[in-house]
Short mmCIF file of C-alpha atoms in Angstrom, two decimals:
data_model
loop_
_atom_site.label_atom_id
_atom_site.label_comp_id
_atom_site.label_asym_id
_atom_site.label_seq_id
_atom_site.Cartn_x
_atom_site.Cartn_y
_atom_site.Cartn_z
CA MET A 122 127.36 107.55 96.25
CA THR A 123 123.63 107.13 96.24
CA ALA A 124 122.13 107.72 92.82
CA PRO A 125 119.97 110.84 92.97
CA SER A 126 116.47 111.06 91.60
CA ARG A 127 116.34 112.36 88.04
CA ARG A 128 113.39 114.55 88.90
CA ARG A 129 115.03 116.79 91.44
CA PHE A 130 117.72 118.25 89.21
CA VAL A 131 115.73 120.44 86.83
CA ALA A 132 115.36 124.12 87.52
CA GLY A 133 113.64 126.95 85.76
CA SER A 134 110.04 127.33 84.79
CA PHE A 135 108.12 127.90 81.61
CA THR A 136 105.84 130.22 82.72
CA ALA A 137 103.17 132.36 81.04
CA GLY A 138 102.05 135.94 81.87
CA ALA A 139 98.33 136.27 81.27
CA ALA A 140 96.56 139.41 82.50
CA ALA A 141 94.51 142.37 81.41
CA GLY A 142 93.62 145.79 82.83
CA LEU A 143 90.54 147.89 82.31
CA ALA A 144 91.02 151.65 81.91
CA ALA A 145 89.95 153.57 84.98
CA ALA A 146 89.33 156.78 83.06
CA GLY A 147 87.75 157.70 79.76
CA LEU A 148 85.31 154.78 79.75
CA PRO A 149 81.66 155.05 78.79
CA THR A 150 78.99 155.43 81.42
CA THR A 151 77.14 152.48 79.90
CA ALA A 152 78.28 149.29 78.20
CA ARG A 153 76.49 146.73 76.07
CA ALA A 154 77.17 143.01 75.80
CA ALA A 155 76.97 141.55 72.30
CA THR A 156 76.07 137.95 71.53
CA PRO A 157 79.26 135.84 71.54
CA ALA A 158 80.55 134.62 68.19
CA ALA A 159 80.52 130.84 68.04
CA ALA A 160 79.90 130.58 71.76
CA PRO A 161 80.88 127.24 73.33
CA ALA A 162 78.20 124.75 74.23
CA PRO A 163 77.18 125.36 77.86
CA ARG A 164 78.21 122.78 80.44
CA THR A 165 74.65 122.82 81.77
CA ALA A 166 71.47 124.65 80.86
CA ALA A 167 71.63 126.52 84.16
CA GLN A 168 75.11 127.81 83.37
CA ALA A 169 73.92 129.14 80.05
CA ALA A 170 71.47 131.44 81.80
CA ALA A 171 73.35 132.27 85.01
CA PRO A 172 75.97 135.03 85.26
CA ALA A 173 79.36 134.27 86.77
CA PRO A 174 79.41 134.33 90.59
CA ARG A 175 80.42 137.55 92.31
CA VAL A 176 82.90 136.65 95.02
CA THR A 177 83.35 139.65 97.30
CA PRO A 178 85.47 140.07 100.48
CA GLY A 179 82.68 138.70 102.69
CA ASP A 180 82.53 135.44 100.75
CA PRO A 181 84.51 132.45 102.17
CA ARG A 182 85.83 131.78 98.63
CA TYR A 183 87.52 135.19 98.46
CA ALA A 184 90.61 134.30 100.51
CA ASP A 185 91.41 131.32 98.29
CA LEU A 186 91.02 133.32 95.10
CA ALA A 187 93.20 136.10 96.52
CA VAL A 188 96.25 133.84 96.84
CA ARG A 189 95.77 131.63 93.79
CA GLY A 190 98.75 133.15 91.93
CA SER A 191 102.03 131.23 92.00
CA ASN A 192 104.22 134.20 92.98
CA LYS A 193 103.56 134.75 96.67
CA ARG A 194 105.01 138.27 96.55
CA PHE A 195 101.62 139.33 95.25
CA THR A 196 98.03 138.81 96.37
CA ALA A 197 94.89 140.15 94.73
CA HIS A 198 92.34 142.23 96.67
CA PRO A 199 89.78 143.45 94.12
CA ASP A 200 86.24 144.47 94.82
CA VAL A 201 85.09 141.24 93.22
CA PHE A 202 86.33 138.02 91.65
CA ARG A 203 84.33 136.65 88.71
CA PRO A 204 85.07 132.90 88.33
CA VAL A 205 83.68 132.20 84.86
CA THR A 206 82.82 128.96 83.06
CA THR A 207 81.55 130.11 79.64
CA THR A 208 82.32 132.72 77.01
CA ARG A 209 78.87 134.22 77.66
CA GLN A 210 79.83 134.80 81.28
CA VAL A 211 83.10 136.45 80.24
CA VAL A 212 81.28 138.82 77.88
CA ASP A 213 78.83 139.76 80.64
CA ALA A 214 81.59 140.21 83.24
CA VAL A 215 83.62 142.47 80.95
CA ALA A 216 80.54 144.50 80.01
CA ASP A 217 79.62 144.88 83.67
CA ALA A 218 83.12 146.11 84.57
CA VAL A 219 83.14 148.60 81.69
CA ARG A 220 79.70 149.87 82.68
CA GLN A 221 80.91 150.46 86.24
CA ARG A 222 84.23 151.94 85.10
CA LYS A 223 86.14 149.34 87.06
CA ARG A 224 89.55 148.22 85.94
CA ILE A 225 89.85 144.47 85.36
CA ALA A 226 92.58 141.85 85.26
CA VAL A 227 92.34 138.33 83.90
CA ARG A 228 93.84 135.15 85.32
CA SER A 229 94.06 131.72 83.73
CA GLY A 230 96.79 129.68 85.48
CA GLY A 231 98.03 132.43 87.81
CA HIS A 232 101.70 132.19 86.78
CA CYS A 233 102.43 135.82 85.97
CA TYR A 234 105.69 136.85 87.64
CA GLU A 235 104.79 140.54 87.94
CA ASN A 236 101.97 142.15 89.88
CA VAL A 237 99.30 142.39 87.19
CA VAL A 238 96.34 140.74 88.91
CA GLY A 239 97.27 142.16 92.32
CA ASP A 240 97.70 145.74 91.11
CA PRO A 241 95.77 147.96 93.59
CA ALA A 242 94.09 149.71 90.65
CA VAL A 243 92.42 146.45 89.60
CA ARG A 244 88.89 146.20 90.99
CA VAL A 245 87.58 143.16 89.07
CA VAL A 246 89.46 139.89 88.49
CA ILE A 247 88.04 137.51 85.90
CA ASP A 248 89.25 134.01 86.80
CA LEU A 249 89.27 131.54 83.88
CA GLY A 250 90.53 128.57 85.89
CA ALA A 251 87.32 126.55 85.50
CA MET A 252 87.32 126.96 81.70
CA ASP A 253 89.55 123.94 81.11
CA ALA A 254 87.91 121.85 78.38
CA VAL A 255 89.98 120.05 75.74
CA THR A 256 88.02 118.69 72.76
CA TYR A 257 88.26 118.06 69.03
CA ASP A 258 86.20 120.41 66.86
CA ALA A 259 85.39 118.52 63.66
CA GLY A 260 83.94 121.63 62.03
CA ARG A 261 87.25 123.49 62.25
CA ARG A 262 89.39 120.33 62.01
CA ALA A 263 91.18 121.60 65.10
CA PHE A 264 91.58 120.90 68.80
CA MET A 265 89.70 123.35 71.01
CA ILE A 266 91.41 124.20 74.31
CA GLU A 267 89.90 126.64 76.79
CA ALA A 268 92.12 129.32 78.29
CA GLY A 269 92.04 127.99 81.85
CA ALA A 270 93.32 124.51 80.96
CA ARG A 271 96.69 123.65 82.54
CA LEU A 272 99.60 122.43 80.46
CA MET A 273 99.88 118.90 81.81
CA ASP A 274 96.12 118.36 81.70
CA VAL A 275 96.17 119.41 78.06
CA TYR A 276 99.12 117.17 77.18
CA ARG A 277 97.48 114.20 78.85
CA ALA A 278 94.13 114.81 77.12
CA LEU A 279 95.65 115.28 73.66
CA PHE A 280 97.98 112.31 73.97
CA GLU A 281 95.61 109.83 75.55
CA GLY A 282 92.74 110.86 73.28
CA TRP A 283 94.47 111.20 69.91
CA GLY A 284 98.21 110.50 70.29
CA VAL A 285 99.21 114.11 69.61
CA THR A 286 100.63 117.02 71.58
CA LEU A 287 101.78 120.65 71.44
CA PRO A 288 105.43 121.76 71.87
CA GLY A 289 104.71 123.97 74.87
CA GLY A 290 106.21 124.44 78.31
CA ALA A 291 106.94 121.97 81.07
CA SER A 292 105.39 123.54 84.17
CA ALA A 293 102.32 121.51 85.05
CA THR A 294 99.97 124.21 86.29
CA VAL A 295 100.65 127.03 83.82
CA GLY A 296 97.41 128.04 82.10
CA PHE A 297 97.06 127.97 78.33
CA GLY A 298 95.53 131.45 78.22
CA GLY A 299 98.77 133.36 78.71
CA HIS A 300 101.21 130.64 77.69
CA ILE A 301 100.07 130.54 74.07
CA ALA A 302 99.63 134.31 73.77
CA GLY A 303 103.31 134.66 74.69
CA GLY A 304 104.49 132.00 72.22
CA GLY A 305 105.04 128.97 74.44
CA TYR A 306 108.24 126.90 74.19
CA GLY A 307 109.44 123.69 75.79
CA ALA A 308 111.04 120.28 75.39
CA LEU A 309 109.66 119.65 71.87
CA THR A 310 110.27 123.13 70.47
CA ARG A 311 113.49 122.23 68.67
CA ALA A 312 111.60 119.45 66.89
CA HIS A 313 108.25 121.18 66.26
CA GLY A 314 108.58 124.93 66.84
CA LEU A 315 106.66 127.02 69.35
CA ALA A 316 103.24 126.01 70.62
CA ALA A 317 101.78 129.17 69.07
CA ASP A 318 103.12 128.08 65.67
CA HIS A 319 100.28 125.54 65.66
CA LEU A 320 97.54 128.02 66.57
CA TYR A 321 94.69 127.98 64.06
CA ALA A 322 92.11 130.21 65.77
CA VAL A 323 91.46 132.16 68.93
CA GLU A 324 88.27 133.43 70.57
CA VAL A 325 88.73 136.81 72.28
CA VAL A 326 86.26 138.94 74.22
CA VAL A 327 86.93 142.50 73.06
CA VAL A 328 85.41 145.93 73.70
CA ASP A 329 84.70 148.23 70.77
CA ALA A 330 84.71 152.02 70.54
CA PHE A 331 81.10 152.17 71.77
CA GLY A 332 81.79 150.12 74.90
CA CYS A 333 80.20 146.96 73.49
CA ALA A 334 81.73 143.72 74.77
CA ARG A 335 81.58 140.82 72.32
CA ALA A 336 83.38 137.59 71.49
CA VAL A 337 85.29 137.39 68.20
CA VAL A 338 86.86 134.32 66.61
CA ALA A 339 89.98 135.11 64.56
CA THR A 340 91.75 132.52 62.40
CA ARG A 341 94.96 132.26 60.40
CA GLU A 342 93.00 131.94 57.15
CA LYS A 343 94.38 134.56 54.76
CA ASP A 344 90.92 135.83 53.87
CA ASP A 345 89.81 136.20 57.50
CA PRO A 346 89.15 139.92 58.17
CA HIS A 347 90.14 139.28 61.80
CA ARG A 348 93.46 137.60 60.92
CA ASP A 349 95.53 140.33 62.58
CA LEU A 350 93.88 139.51 65.91
CA TRP A 351 94.93 135.86 65.46
CA TRP A 352 98.49 136.95 64.63
CA ALA A 353 98.67 139.11 67.75
CA HIS A 354 98.06 136.02 69.89
CA THR A 355 101.04 134.12 68.45
CA GLY A 356 103.53 135.86 70.75
CA GLY A 357 102.05 139.29 71.47
CA GLY A 358 101.61 138.58 75.18
CA GLY A 359 98.57 137.91 77.35
CA GLY A 360 95.83 140.40 78.14
CA ASN A 361 96.73 143.02 75.55
CA PHE A 362 93.75 142.93 73.20
CA GLY A 363 90.94 141.31 75.16
CA VAL A 364 90.14 138.20 77.18
CA VAL A 365 91.12 134.96 75.47
CA THR A 366 88.50 132.31 76.15
CA ARG A 367 89.34 129.53 73.68
CA TYR A 368 92.06 128.43 71.28
CA TRP A 369 91.94 126.03 68.34
CA PHE A 370 95.08 124.18 67.23
CA ARG A 371 96.00 122.56 63.92
CA SER A 372 99.51 122.42 62.49
CA PRO A 373 99.92 124.77 59.48
CA HIS A 374 100.62 122.05 56.93
CA ALA A 375 98.28 119.39 58.33
CA THR A 376 95.70 117.96 55.92
CA GLY A 377 92.76 115.59 56.12
CA THR A 378 90.21 115.01 58.84
CA ASP A 379 91.95 112.45 61.03
CA PRO A 380 92.62 114.23 64.36
CA ALA A 381 95.67 112.03 64.94
CA GLN A 382 97.37 113.69 61.95
CA LEU A 383 96.60 117.33 62.73
CA LEU A 384 99.14 118.08 65.49
CA PRO A 385 102.69 116.82 66.22
CA ARG A 386 103.02 113.26 67.45
CA PRO A 387 105.52 113.02 70.31
CA PRO A 388 108.22 110.34 70.37
CA ALA A 389 107.12 107.07 71.91
CA THR A 390 110.00 107.05 74.38
CA ILE A 391 112.49 109.52 75.86
CA LEU A 392 116.06 109.00 77.03
CA SER A 393 117.03 111.17 79.97
CA ASN A 394 119.89 111.69 82.36
CA ALA A 395 121.49 114.27 84.62
CA VAL A 396 125.12 115.34 84.87
CA ILE A 397 125.86 116.75 88.32
CA PHE A 398 129.02 118.72 89.12
CA PRO A 399 130.10 119.12 92.77
CA ARG A 400 131.05 122.55 93.99
CA GLU A 401 134.42 121.27 95.17
CA GLY A 402 136.98 121.99 92.47
CA MET A 403 134.62 124.10 90.37
CA ASP A 404 136.83 127.17 90.20
CA LYS A 405 136.37 130.03 87.72
CA ALA A 406 138.33 128.24 84.98
CA ALA A 407 136.32 125.02 85.29
CA PHE A 408 133.04 126.92 85.49
CA GLY A 409 133.94 128.91 82.39
CA ARG A 410 134.87 125.78 80.43
CA LEU A 411 131.55 124.12 81.27
CA VAL A 412 129.38 127.13 80.38
CA ARG A 413 131.38 127.69 77.20
CA ASN A 414 131.14 124.01 76.18
CA HIS A 415 127.38 124.09 76.61
CA GLY A 416 126.95 127.30 74.64
CA LEU A 417 129.28 126.37 71.78
CA TRP A 418 127.62 122.97 71.45
CA HIS A 419 124.27 124.69 70.93
CA GLU A 420 125.79 127.05 68.38
CA ARG A 421 126.91 124.02 66.35
CA ASN A 422 123.83 121.83 66.81
CA SER A 423 120.71 124.00 66.66
CA GLY A 424 119.88 124.00 62.97
CA ALA A 425 116.58 122.53 61.80
CA ASP A 426 118.55 119.81 59.96
CA SER A 427 120.60 118.80 63.00
CA PRO A 428 120.25 115.22 64.29
CA TYR A 429 119.88 116.88 67.69
CA THR A 430 116.54 118.62 67.09
CA GLY A 431 115.11 115.91 69.34
CA LEU A 432 117.34 116.98 72.25
CA TYR A 433 116.26 119.34 75.00
CA SER A 434 118.78 120.19 77.70
CA GLY A 435 119.35 122.74 80.40
CA LEU A 436 122.50 123.80 82.21
CA VAL A 437 121.36 124.87 85.67
CA LEU A 438 123.77 126.99 87.70
CA PRO A 439 122.54 127.25 91.31
CA GLY A 440 123.65 129.99 93.68
CA ARG A 441 125.90 129.13 96.59
CA LEU A 442 123.73 128.51 99.65
CA LYS A 443 126.42 129.61 102.10
CA GLU A 444 130.17 129.82 102.45
CA ASN A 445 131.82 126.40 102.08
CA ASP A 446 128.63 125.07 100.49
CA PRO A 447 129.31 121.41 99.57
CA GLY A 448 126.36 121.18 97.18
CA GLN A 449 126.18 121.13 93.42
CA SER A 450 127.80 123.85 91.32
CA ALA A 451 126.06 122.85 88.09
CA ILE A 452 123.45 120.38 86.92
CA VAL A 453 122.73 119.45 83.32
CA PHE A 454 119.42 117.72 82.57
CA THR A 455 118.80 116.22 79.15
CA HIS A 456 115.81 114.71 77.36
CA LEU A 457 116.35 113.07 73.97
CA ASP A 458 113.97 111.45 71.51
CA ALA A 459 114.78 107.76 71.96
CA THR A 460 113.40 106.88 68.53
CA LEU A 461 116.15 108.79 66.72
CA PRO A 462 118.76 106.64 64.94
CA ASP A 463 121.65 105.94 67.34
CA ALA A 464 119.93 107.90 70.13
CA PRO A 465 122.11 106.44 72.94
CA GLU A 466 125.24 107.37 70.98
CA LEU A 467 123.92 110.90 70.36
CA LEU A 468 123.36 111.32 74.09
CA ARG A 469 126.81 109.95 74.95
CA ARG A 470 128.50 112.31 72.50
CA TYR A 471 126.57 115.26 73.92
CA VAL A 472 127.69 114.48 77.46
CA ASP A 473 131.30 113.94 76.32
CA GLU A 474 131.42 117.31 74.56
CA LEU A 475 129.78 119.02 77.50
CA THR A 476 132.27 117.69 80.07
CA ASP A 477 135.39 117.91 77.89
CA GLY A 478 138.23 119.74 79.62
CA VAL A 479 136.18 120.88 82.63
CA GLY A 480 138.56 119.21 85.05
CA VAL A 481 135.89 118.37 87.61
CA THR A 482 134.55 114.82 87.67
CA PRO A 483 130.75 114.88 87.54
CA TYR A 484 128.28 112.32 88.73
CA ILE A 485 126.24 111.07 85.77
CA THR A 486 122.95 109.37 86.53
CA ASP A 487 122.00 106.20 84.71
CA THR A 488 120.25 106.89 81.43
CA ALA A 489 116.54 106.21 81.80
CA SER A 490 114.17 105.24 79.01
CA ASP A 491 110.58 106.24 79.71
CA ALA A 492 107.36 106.51 77.78
CA TRP A 493 106.93 110.08 76.54
CA LEU A 494 104.02 110.99 78.82
CA THR A 495 105.80 109.53 81.86
CA ALA A 496 108.95 111.52 81.09
CA THR A 497 106.93 114.68 80.46
CA LEU A 498 105.07 114.41 83.76
CA ALA A 499 108.35 113.81 85.59
CA LEU A 500 109.86 116.90 84.00
CA ALA A 501 106.79 118.91 84.98
CA GLU A 502 107.04 117.71 88.57
CA SER A 503 110.62 118.94 88.79
CA GLN A 504 109.74 122.28 87.17
CA ASP A 505 107.18 123.10 89.87
CA THR A 506 109.47 122.73 92.90
CA ASP A 507 110.26 126.44 93.34
CA LYS A 508 107.30 127.89 95.24
CA GLY A 509 107.25 131.10 97.19
CA ARG A 510 108.23 134.70 96.52
CA GLN A 511 109.85 135.05 93.12
CA LYS A 512 111.62 137.29 90.66
CA ILE A 513 112.52 136.23 87.13
CA LYS A 514 114.40 137.61 84.13
CA SER A 515 115.12 136.16 80.71
CA ALA A 516 117.34 136.41 77.67
CA TYR A 517 117.54 134.87 74.22
CA LEU A 518 121.10 134.07 73.12
CA ARG A 519 122.30 133.76 69.54
CA ARG A 520 125.73 132.69 70.77
CA SER A 521 127.37 131.38 73.90
CA PHE A 522 128.01 133.80 76.74
CA THR A 523 131.29 135.72 76.39
CA ASP A 524 134.16 135.25 78.83
CA ALA A 525 133.23 138.48 80.61
CA GLN A 526 129.61 137.35 80.97
CA ILE A 527 130.69 133.96 82.31
CA ASP A 528 132.92 135.69 84.87
CA ALA A 529 129.94 137.79 86.00
CA LEU A 530 127.83 134.66 86.40
CA TYR A 531 130.54 132.97 88.46
CA THR A 532 131.04 135.99 90.70
CA HIS A 533 127.38 136.50 91.56
CA LEU A 534 126.43 132.83 91.88
CA ASN A 535 129.30 132.28 94.32
CA THR A 536 128.66 135.35 96.45
CA ALA A 537 128.62 134.18 100.05
CA ASP A 538 126.95 137.29 101.47
CA HIS A 539 123.59 136.57 99.83
CA ARG A 540 121.14 133.96 101.05
CA HIS A 541 120.45 131.91 97.91
CA GLU A 542 117.45 129.91 99.11
CA SER A 543 116.69 128.86 95.55
CA ALA A 544 118.57 131.03 93.09
CA SER A 545 119.72 129.82 89.71
CA VAL A 546 120.55 130.64 86.13
CA SER A 547 119.14 128.03 83.76
CA ILE A 548 120.51 128.02 80.20
CA GLN A 549 118.07 126.00 78.09
CA SER A 550 118.00 124.59 74.56
CA PHE A 551 116.28 126.60 71.86
CA GLY A 552 116.52 126.85 68.07
CA GLY A 553 115.88 123.95 65.72
CA HIS A 554 112.47 124.24 64.07
CA ALA A 555 111.63 127.31 66.16
CA ASN A 556 114.03 129.15 63.85
CA THR A 557 112.49 128.06 60.55
CA LEU A 558 109.86 130.81 60.41
CA PRO A 559 110.69 134.42 59.55
CA ALA A 560 110.48 136.87 62.44
CA HIS A 561 107.33 138.51 61.03
CA ALA A 562 105.37 135.25 60.57
CA THR A 563 104.16 135.36 64.18
CA ALA A 564 104.10 138.06 66.82
CA GLY A 565 106.89 136.14 68.58
CA SER A 566 109.91 137.51 66.74
CA HIS A 567 112.82 135.57 68.28
CA ARG A 568 113.63 133.21 65.42
CA ASP A 569 117.40 132.85 65.33
CA SER A 570 118.45 132.12 68.93
CA VAL A 571 120.01 128.89 70.13
CA LEU A 572 119.45 129.30 73.89
CA ASN A 573 116.88 130.78 76.25
CA VAL A 574 118.19 131.80 79.66
CA ILE A 575 116.14 132.03 82.84
CA PHE A 576 117.52 134.10 85.74
CA MET A 577 115.43 133.23 88.78
CA ASN A 578 115.38 133.75 92.52
CA THR A 579 112.86 132.21 94.94
CA TRP A 580 112.63 132.85 98.66
CA GLN A 581 110.09 132.60 101.48
CA ASP A 582 110.64 135.47 103.92
CA PRO A 583 108.93 138.76 102.96
CA GLN A 584 111.70 140.58 104.82
CA ALA A 585 114.15 139.24 102.22
CA ASP A 586 112.35 140.83 99.26
CA ALA A 587 114.68 143.78 98.74
CA ASP A 588 117.85 141.73 99.16
CA SER A 589 116.67 138.89 96.92
CA ILE A 590 115.38 141.14 94.13
CA GLY A 591 118.45 143.36 94.36
CA TRP A 592 120.83 140.42 94.01
CA LEU A 593 119.09 139.20 90.85
CA ARG A 594 119.02 142.71 89.39
CA ARG A 595 122.75 143.15 89.91
CA LEU A 596 123.52 139.72 88.44
CA TYR A 597 121.51 140.43 85.30
CA ARG A 598 122.88 143.95 84.91
CA ASP A 599 126.48 142.76 85.16
CA VAL A 600 126.00 139.83 82.77
CA PHE A 601 124.77 142.28 80.13
CA ALA A 602 126.97 145.20 81.21
CA SER A 603 128.34 145.76 77.70
CA THR A 604 124.82 146.45 76.36
CA GLY A 605 123.39 148.64 79.10
CA GLY A 606 122.35 145.92 81.52
CA VAL A 607 119.91 144.10 79.20
CA PRO A 608 120.20 141.59 76.31
CA VAL A 609 119.92 144.05 73.43
CA PRO A 610 119.24 142.29 70.10
CA GLY A 611 122.58 142.00 68.34
CA ARG A 612 125.39 139.61 67.61
CA GLY A 613 125.24 137.67 70.87
CA SER A 614 121.78 138.19 72.39
CA ASP A 615 118.27 138.75 71.07
CA GLY A 616 116.06 140.32 73.68
CA CYS A 617 113.65 138.78 76.17
CA TYR A 618 110.70 136.38 76.46
CA ILE A 619 107.37 138.10 77.20
CA ASN A 620 106.08 135.13 79.22
CA TYR A 621 108.75 136.02 81.80
CA PRO A 622 107.66 139.66 82.31
CA ASP A 623 110.18 141.89 84.03
CA ILE A 624 109.22 145.48 84.86
CA ASP A 625 112.89 146.38 85.37
CA LEU A 626 113.26 146.51 81.59
CA ALA A 627 111.13 149.66 81.68
CA ASP A 628 113.25 151.23 84.44
CA PRO A 629 116.27 153.29 83.29
CA GLU A 630 118.05 152.44 86.53
CA TRP A 631 118.30 148.82 85.34
CA ASN A 632 118.04 149.33 81.58
CA SER A 633 120.52 152.00 80.50
CA SER A 634 120.81 150.66 76.95
CA GLY A 635 118.55 153.20 75.31
CA VAL A 636 116.61 150.24 73.87
CA SER A 637 112.98 150.12 74.96
CA TRP A 638 111.38 147.20 76.72
CA GLN A 639 109.01 146.97 73.76
CA ARG A 640 111.90 146.23 71.40
CA LEU A 641 113.45 143.74 73.81
CA TYR A 642 110.23 141.73 73.84
CA TYR A 643 108.87 142.27 70.32
CA LYS A 644 111.64 143.76 68.15
CA ASP A 645 110.36 144.88 64.73
CA ASN A 646 106.90 143.41 65.34
CA TYR A 647 105.93 146.05 67.89
CA PRO A 648 104.53 148.66 65.43
CA ARG A 649 102.15 146.07 63.97
CA LEU A 650 101.05 145.08 67.47
CA GLN A 651 100.38 148.74 68.19
CA ARG A 652 98.14 149.01 65.13
CA ILE A 653 96.22 145.89 66.16
CA LYS A 654 95.85 147.27 69.67
CA ALA A 655 94.36 150.49 68.30
CA GLU A 656 91.88 148.54 66.17
CA TRP A 657 90.73 145.96 68.70
CA ASP A 658 91.00 147.90 71.96
CA PRO A 659 90.25 151.47 70.84
CA ARG A 660 89.20 152.61 74.32
CA GLY A 661 92.31 151.24 76.05
CA VAL A 662 90.21 148.90 78.18
CA PHE A 663 92.90 146.23 78.51
CA ARG A 664 96.17 147.49 79.93
CA GLN A 665 99.04 146.64 82.22
CA THR A 666 102.55 147.89 82.99
CA LEU A 667 104.18 145.93 80.15
CA GLY A 668 101.12 146.03 77.90
CA ILE A 669 101.00 146.91 74.20
CA ARG A 670 100.39 150.64 73.77
CA PRO A 671 98.84 152.07 70.60
CA ALA A 672 101.02 154.41 68.57
#
């Protein structure tokens, strides 16, 4: 058997929703633009004076901007795109939209899974893609990252410049703007918490009660009068309070002025392998044993004091492509900190416990040892393979799936009457140091789960939209049938991840639990987010379908 490439066996995506909407009614007839607070140094003198370009339908750039989002189900057709490069330009663009009573949306990396930017009501799209600087700010003793910077560009800049990183996602082109606002988790989260746990400050363009657009910098300092605005961007979701232009990062307990000591340092090397199970022989009993092994292992090994905090793994369960499909029934990818004591033995024990009693002989790739950045880039490459029309759902799990849930997974993933072009359920490692903070410490409230699950379907043919979305909806509903079709916070599950937005949670046809989508995403933190929304967006300028709504 030819050894497969390690890179092709990872599924799922750490995506971020980042968008905003401008109210179409009740806005002032005029709007003022205030001077930005701590505005970034202009890239050129000309940029400092020039407004952002206005790209309208007659402009040759318009077509490219219209399809820049990753989910090809949606395209944007606003009156105008405003590709910005400075905070000053963002302030002016927001003020201009408010003055004209035009609803806006904001895009950083373009990885929102729902139709926020392409909503027909949106008439102005502010594109932050060119705001991608990564620098060290000695005055704040923090790393400044602009909202349009992509994850892998940030990781490379931080690591090559200072030997540090952030424990964020693994999809190369996701923008920081929405990723951080939603919390941000990834391969280093069990060792270092969420990316947003390291957020020191955020610059946000907001609109006050008088229609004045201005830039505000909010920090985590306890005496900062804007601290609530900082807190809201540690898991409160993108585009709810204003337009994020810049972030600053410094770990909460970091001291001194040496940049190399102010953020987590990644391991020098990573061990990785893949365990691949053929579909032949993978009956319901074998499938159940594998899923149960994976879940129970994470129940036992996800404490902050576990020797396995340096492990990140995902059990990927692909849908059957067709009847008599000879492909894989399950793939387990694993990354482990190679600098841990007895790291090879830890990895061997993990694989042994995972495969114990399954009864199907897997193919196990050779264990590779790569430099951290090399391994991270390889993981990112594999994360970005699913391109096309997409639908995604999520769940946090406090415990392994139950037998009934596993049976539902098996039934739907092996349905031969659905065309699974690229359908999968990816059950990924969580917990560790992500669970050391209390739920109220950040807006991201999911602090006692051991797994994060991604339910995803990708296809190419627009004619397959209804069938593909319907299949994923039924799968998700049946997995969580005992709690009204959604992962209600409780003994086994703990709600959903806002960076994987899913409008079905607001639809009683698919959420019959009686638990609101707001609680599924934010739990007990939602009332505080509502108060912050009322203070910082009193006119309701920034809104979207799954946006924070004031009390």
